[in-house]
Coordinates of C-alpha atoms and ligand atoms in Angstrom, one line a residue:
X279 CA -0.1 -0.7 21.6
X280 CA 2.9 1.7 22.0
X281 CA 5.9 1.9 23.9
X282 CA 8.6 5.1 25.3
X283 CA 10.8 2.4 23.6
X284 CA 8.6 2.8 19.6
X285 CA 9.4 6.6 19.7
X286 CA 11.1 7.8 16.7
X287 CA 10.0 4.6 14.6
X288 CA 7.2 3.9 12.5
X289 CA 3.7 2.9 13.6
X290 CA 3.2 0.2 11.6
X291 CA 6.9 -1.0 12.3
X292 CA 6.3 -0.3 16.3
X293 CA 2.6 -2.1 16.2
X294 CA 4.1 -5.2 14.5
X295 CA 6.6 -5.8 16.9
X296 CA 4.3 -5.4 20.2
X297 CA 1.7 -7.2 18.3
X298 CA 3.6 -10.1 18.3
X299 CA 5.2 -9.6 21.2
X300 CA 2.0 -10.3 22.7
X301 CA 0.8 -13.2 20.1
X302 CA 3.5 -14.9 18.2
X303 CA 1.3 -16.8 16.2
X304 CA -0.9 -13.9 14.4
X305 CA 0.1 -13.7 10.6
X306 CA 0.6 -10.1 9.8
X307 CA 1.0 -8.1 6.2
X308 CA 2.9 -5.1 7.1
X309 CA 1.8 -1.8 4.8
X310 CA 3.5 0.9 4.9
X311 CA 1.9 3.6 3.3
X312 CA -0.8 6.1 3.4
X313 CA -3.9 5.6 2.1
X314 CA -4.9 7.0 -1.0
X315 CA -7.2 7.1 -3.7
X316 CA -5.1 5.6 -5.8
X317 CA -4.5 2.6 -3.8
X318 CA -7.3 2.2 -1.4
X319 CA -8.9 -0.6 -3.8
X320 CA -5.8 -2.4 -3.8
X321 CA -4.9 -2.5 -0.6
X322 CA -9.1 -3.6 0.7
X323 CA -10.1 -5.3 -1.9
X324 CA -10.1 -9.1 -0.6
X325 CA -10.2 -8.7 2.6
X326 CA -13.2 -10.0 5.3
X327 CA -13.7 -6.7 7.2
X328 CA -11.8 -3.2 7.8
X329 CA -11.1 -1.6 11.2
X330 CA -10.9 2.2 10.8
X331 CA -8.4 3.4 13.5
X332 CA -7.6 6.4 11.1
X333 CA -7.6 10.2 12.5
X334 CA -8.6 11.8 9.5
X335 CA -11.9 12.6 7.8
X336 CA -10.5 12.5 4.4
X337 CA -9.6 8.5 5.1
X338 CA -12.7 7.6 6.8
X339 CA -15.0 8.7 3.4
X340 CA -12.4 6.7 1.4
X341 CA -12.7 3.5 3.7
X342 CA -16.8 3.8 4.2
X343 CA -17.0 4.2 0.0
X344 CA -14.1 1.6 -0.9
X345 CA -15.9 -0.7 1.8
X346 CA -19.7 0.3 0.1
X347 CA -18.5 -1.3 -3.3
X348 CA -16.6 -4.3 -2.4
X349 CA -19.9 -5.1 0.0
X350 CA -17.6 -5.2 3.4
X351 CA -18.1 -3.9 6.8
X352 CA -16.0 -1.7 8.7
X353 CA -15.4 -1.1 12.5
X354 CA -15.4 2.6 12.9
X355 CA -14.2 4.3 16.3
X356 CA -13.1 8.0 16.7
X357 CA -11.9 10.4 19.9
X358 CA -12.5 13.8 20.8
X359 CA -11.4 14.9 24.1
X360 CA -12.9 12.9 27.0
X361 CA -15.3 11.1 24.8
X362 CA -14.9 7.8 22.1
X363 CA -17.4 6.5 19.6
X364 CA -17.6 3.1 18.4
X365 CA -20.3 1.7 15.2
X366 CA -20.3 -0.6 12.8
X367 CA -21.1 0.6 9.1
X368 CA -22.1 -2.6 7.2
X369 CA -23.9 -3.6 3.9
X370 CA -27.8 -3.2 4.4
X371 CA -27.1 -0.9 7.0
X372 CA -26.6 3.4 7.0
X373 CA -22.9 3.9 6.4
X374 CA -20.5 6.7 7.5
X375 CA -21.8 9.4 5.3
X376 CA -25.4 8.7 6.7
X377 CA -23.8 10.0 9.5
X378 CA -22.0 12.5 8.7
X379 CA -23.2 13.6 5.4
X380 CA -21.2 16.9 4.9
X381 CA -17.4 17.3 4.6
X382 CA -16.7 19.4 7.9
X383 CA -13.8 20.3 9.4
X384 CA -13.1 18.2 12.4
X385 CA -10.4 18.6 14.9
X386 CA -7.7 16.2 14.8
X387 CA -6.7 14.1 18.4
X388 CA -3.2 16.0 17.6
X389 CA -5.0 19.9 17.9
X390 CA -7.7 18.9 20.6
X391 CA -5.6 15.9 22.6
X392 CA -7.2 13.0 23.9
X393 CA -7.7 11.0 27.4
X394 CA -4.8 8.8 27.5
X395 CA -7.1 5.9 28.2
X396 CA -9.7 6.4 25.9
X397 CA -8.0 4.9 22.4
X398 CA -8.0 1.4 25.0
X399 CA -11.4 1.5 25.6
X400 CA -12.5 2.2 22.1
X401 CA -9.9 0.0 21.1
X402 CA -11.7 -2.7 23.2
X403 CA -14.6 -2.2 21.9
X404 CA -14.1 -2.5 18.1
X405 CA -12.4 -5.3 18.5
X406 CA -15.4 -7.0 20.6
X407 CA -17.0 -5.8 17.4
X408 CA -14.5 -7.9 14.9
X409 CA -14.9 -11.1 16.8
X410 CA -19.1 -10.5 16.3
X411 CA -18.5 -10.0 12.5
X412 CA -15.9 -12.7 12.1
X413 CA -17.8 -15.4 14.1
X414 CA -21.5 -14.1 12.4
X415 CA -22.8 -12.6 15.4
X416 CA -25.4 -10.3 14.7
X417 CA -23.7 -7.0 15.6
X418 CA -25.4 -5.0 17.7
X419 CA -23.8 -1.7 16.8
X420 CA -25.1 -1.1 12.9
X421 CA -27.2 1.8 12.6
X422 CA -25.8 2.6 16.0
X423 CA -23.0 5.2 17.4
X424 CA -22.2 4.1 21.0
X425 CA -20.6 6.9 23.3
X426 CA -18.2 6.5 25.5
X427 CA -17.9 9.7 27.7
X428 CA -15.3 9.3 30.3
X429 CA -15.9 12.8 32.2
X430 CA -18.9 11.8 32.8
X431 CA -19.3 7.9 32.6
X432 CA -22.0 8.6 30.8
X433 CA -22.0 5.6 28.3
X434 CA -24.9 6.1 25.7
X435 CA -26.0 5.1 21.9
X436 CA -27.9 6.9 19.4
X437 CA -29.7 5.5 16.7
X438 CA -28.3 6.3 12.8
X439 CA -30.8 6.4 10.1
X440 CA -30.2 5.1 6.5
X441 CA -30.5 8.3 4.4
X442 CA -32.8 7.9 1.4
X443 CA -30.4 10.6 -0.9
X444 CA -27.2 8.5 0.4
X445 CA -24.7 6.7 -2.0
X446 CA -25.1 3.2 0.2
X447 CA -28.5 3.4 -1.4
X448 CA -27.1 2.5 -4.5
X449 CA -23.9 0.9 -3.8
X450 CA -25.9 -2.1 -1.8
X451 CA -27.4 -2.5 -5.4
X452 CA -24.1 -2.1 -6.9
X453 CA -22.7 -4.6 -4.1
X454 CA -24.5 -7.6 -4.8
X455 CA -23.9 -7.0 -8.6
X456 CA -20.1 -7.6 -8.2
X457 CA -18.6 -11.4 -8.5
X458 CA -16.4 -10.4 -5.0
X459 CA -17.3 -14.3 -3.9
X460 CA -15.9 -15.8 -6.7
X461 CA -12.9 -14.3 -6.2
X462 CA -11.5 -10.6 -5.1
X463 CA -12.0 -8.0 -7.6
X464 CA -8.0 -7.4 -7.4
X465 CA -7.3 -10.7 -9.1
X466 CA -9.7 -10.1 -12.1
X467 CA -7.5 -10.2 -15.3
X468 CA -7.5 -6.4 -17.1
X469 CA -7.2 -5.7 -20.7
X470 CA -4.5 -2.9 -21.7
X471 CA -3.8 -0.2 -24.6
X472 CA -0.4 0.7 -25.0
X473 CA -0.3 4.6 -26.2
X474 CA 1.1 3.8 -29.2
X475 CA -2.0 2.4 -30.2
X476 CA -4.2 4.4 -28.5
X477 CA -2.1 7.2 -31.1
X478 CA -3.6 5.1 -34.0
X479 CA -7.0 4.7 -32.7
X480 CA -7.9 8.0 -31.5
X481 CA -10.1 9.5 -34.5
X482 CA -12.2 6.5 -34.4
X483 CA -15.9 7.9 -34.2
X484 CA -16.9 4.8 -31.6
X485 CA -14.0 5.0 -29.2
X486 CA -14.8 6.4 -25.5
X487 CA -12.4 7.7 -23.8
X488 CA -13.6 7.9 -20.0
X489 CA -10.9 9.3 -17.0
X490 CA -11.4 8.2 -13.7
X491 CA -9.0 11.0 -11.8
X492 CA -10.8 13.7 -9.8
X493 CA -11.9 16.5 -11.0
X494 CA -9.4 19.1 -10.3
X495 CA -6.5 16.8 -12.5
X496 CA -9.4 16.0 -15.0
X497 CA -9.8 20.1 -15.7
X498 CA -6.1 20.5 -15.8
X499 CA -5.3 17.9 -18.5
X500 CA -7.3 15.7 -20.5
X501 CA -7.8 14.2 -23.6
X502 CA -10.8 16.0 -26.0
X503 CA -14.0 14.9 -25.8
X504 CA -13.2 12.3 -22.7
X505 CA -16.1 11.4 -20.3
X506 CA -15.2 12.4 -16.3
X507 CA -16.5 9.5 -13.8
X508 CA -13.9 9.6 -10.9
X509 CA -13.2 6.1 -9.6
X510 CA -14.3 7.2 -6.6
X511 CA -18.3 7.8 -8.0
X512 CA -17.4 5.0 -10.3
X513 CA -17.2 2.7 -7.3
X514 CA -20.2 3.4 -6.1
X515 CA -22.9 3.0 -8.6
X516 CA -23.6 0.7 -11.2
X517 CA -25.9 3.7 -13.1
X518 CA -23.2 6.5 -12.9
X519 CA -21.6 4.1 -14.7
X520 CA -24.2 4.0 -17.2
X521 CA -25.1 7.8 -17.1
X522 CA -21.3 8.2 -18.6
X523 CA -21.4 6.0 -21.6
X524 CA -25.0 7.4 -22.4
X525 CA -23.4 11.2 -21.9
X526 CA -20.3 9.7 -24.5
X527 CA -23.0 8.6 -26.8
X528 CA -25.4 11.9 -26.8
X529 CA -21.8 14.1 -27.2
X530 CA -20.6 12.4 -30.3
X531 CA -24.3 12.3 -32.0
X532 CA -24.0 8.7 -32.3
X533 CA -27.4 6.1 -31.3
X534 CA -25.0 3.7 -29.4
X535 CA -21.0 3.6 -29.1
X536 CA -20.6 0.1 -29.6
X537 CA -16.8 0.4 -29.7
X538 CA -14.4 0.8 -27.0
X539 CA -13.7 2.3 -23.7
X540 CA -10.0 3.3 -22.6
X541 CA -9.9 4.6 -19.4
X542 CA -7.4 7.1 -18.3
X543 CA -5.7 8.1 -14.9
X544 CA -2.5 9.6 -14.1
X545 CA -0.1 7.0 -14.4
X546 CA -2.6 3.7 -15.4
X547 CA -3.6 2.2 -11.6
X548 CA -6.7 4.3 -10.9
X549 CA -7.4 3.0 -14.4
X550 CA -6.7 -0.7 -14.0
X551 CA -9.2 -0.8 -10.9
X552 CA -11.6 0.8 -12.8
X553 CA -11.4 -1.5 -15.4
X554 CA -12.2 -4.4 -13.5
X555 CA -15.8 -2.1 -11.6
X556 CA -16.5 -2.0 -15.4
X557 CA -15.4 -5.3 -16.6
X558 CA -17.9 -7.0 -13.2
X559 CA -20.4 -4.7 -14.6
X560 CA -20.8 -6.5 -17.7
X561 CA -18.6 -3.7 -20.1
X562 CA -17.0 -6.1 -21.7
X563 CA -14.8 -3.7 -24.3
X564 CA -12.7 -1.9 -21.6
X565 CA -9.3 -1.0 -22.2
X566 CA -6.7 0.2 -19.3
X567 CA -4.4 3.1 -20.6
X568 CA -0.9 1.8 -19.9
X569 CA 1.0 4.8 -18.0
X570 CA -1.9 7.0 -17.7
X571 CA -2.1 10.1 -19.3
X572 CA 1.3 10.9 -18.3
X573 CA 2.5 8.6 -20.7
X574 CA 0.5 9.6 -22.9
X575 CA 2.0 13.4 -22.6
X576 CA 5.4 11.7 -22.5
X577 CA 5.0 10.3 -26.3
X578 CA 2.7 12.9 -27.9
X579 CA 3.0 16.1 -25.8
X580 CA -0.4 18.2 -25.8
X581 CA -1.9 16.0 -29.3
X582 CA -5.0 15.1 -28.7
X583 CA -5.4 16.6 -25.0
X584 CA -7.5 19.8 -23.5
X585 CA -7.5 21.7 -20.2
X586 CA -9.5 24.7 -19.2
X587 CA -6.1 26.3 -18.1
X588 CA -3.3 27.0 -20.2
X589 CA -1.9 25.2 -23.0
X590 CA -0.5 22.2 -22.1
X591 CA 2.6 21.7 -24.1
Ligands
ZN765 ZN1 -25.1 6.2 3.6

């Protein structure tokens, strides 16, 4: 993919040009950012298929859970040393975390280096994977991590079982349950509160105020009595979802909140994508906060708002 000629400039920039140096007629979408939380819905959602060529465990979780909820498959392929992987983790199938379940600490190519022809081969071989999905092949690689070890030529598969406890279990529910088909879950029309009027709304006894940030930003500054359901959980499963507006409902003594939801991140696009999870999910009363919560600070300083550290103005 890369030249002596691409040092210096970006990947994406440097994989553009030789891409189409090779094929002038592939239509590419340059992106050039790092993935993150806060945009990894955006920048998936729509799309027929993702091909992990990532070197960090962090973005792998992200892609297998983004890809678990919008009900899309993605290539995976790795390198350690002398030895590649390649699978594919689709719907139905066990996904990433069935295979690695716990958060460990894996080396990076940059600490442990890697055969210099081993991204080609791995390379090669997701993308013999693509053309299965993309033509509807049945792909021989789900529920299966093929080894490539090139100090050995030892090329090898193992088997991956589905984990009962896993969140695919649920997202495949959760999957079907979204209306991706009629139209990518990016293009869904979301309903806003400014935090003006949020200001005037706020002691109303039905209103549920739900933030969708991780937990660490969610102890550090929130508004009183709000529910916690990070997007990233959100995504996932259609009764989290559920298990939070019942939670709102046993907190404030009430039978059944049948006002509305505003839901909160830091600056309102964490928010807007969780809007739309909730809106597909048939919660129809679900308010984006404009701005986030920083706007919110912004207007009314620490009114209204908690944290289990200091005091906030
Ligand atoms: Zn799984």
């Amino acid at each position: 993919m890369f030249n002596e000629a691409d040092l210096g400039t970006s990947k994406v920039d440097a994989a553009a040009t030789n891409i189409l140096a090779k094929n002038s007629k592939i239509k590419l979408k340059k992106e050039s950012r790092f993935l993150s939380s806060e945009n990894v819905f955006e920048l998936l959602a729509g799309f027929d298929l993702v091909v992990d060529c990532t070197d960090s465990l962090e973005a792998r979780y992200l892609i297998n859970d983004t890809c678990l909820a919008l009900g899309i498959p993605f290539v995976y392929g790795a390198l350690h040393k002398f030895q590649g992987q390649c699978s594919v983790f689709a719907p139905g199938g066990p996904c990433f975390r069935c295979y690695m379940p716990a958060f460990a600490s894996v080396p990076t190519c940059q600490m442990t280096g890697v055969l210099g022809v081993l991204p080609g081969l791995v390379g090669c071989a997701q993308a013999t994977a693509v053309l299965q999905l993309l033509l509807g092949q049945p792909s021989p690689l789900v529920g299966v991590m093929q080894f490539f070890d090139l100090l050995t030529f030892d090329f090898y598969k193992i088997a991956i079982p589905r984990q009962a406890d896993c969140i695919c279990s649920a997202a495949n529910n959760y999957a079907q349950s979204v209306p991706l088909k009629s139209g990518p879950l990016e293009s869904m029309p979301v309903r806003s509160i400014s935090v003006q009027k949020l200001h005037e709304q706020l002691q109303k006894p039905d209103l549920t105020l739900l933030d969708v940030r991780e937990l660490a930003e969610f102890r550090t500054m929130r508004f009183k009595n709000a529910v916690h359901l990070p997007l990233s959980q959100l995504a996932i499963s259609r009764s989290s979802i559920e298990t939070a507006l019942a939670l709102s409902n046993q907190e404030s003594n009430s039978e059944s909140k049948s006002g509305s939801v505003v839901v909160y991140c830091r600056s309102g696009q964490r928010s807007k994508q969780a809007v739309r999870i909730l809106q597909a999910n048939g919660v129809e009363n679900a308010f984006n906060l404009e701005g986030g919560i920083m706007e919110w600070h912004r207007a009314f300083q620490g009114e209204g708002l908690d944290s289990d550290f200091d005091a906030i103005d």
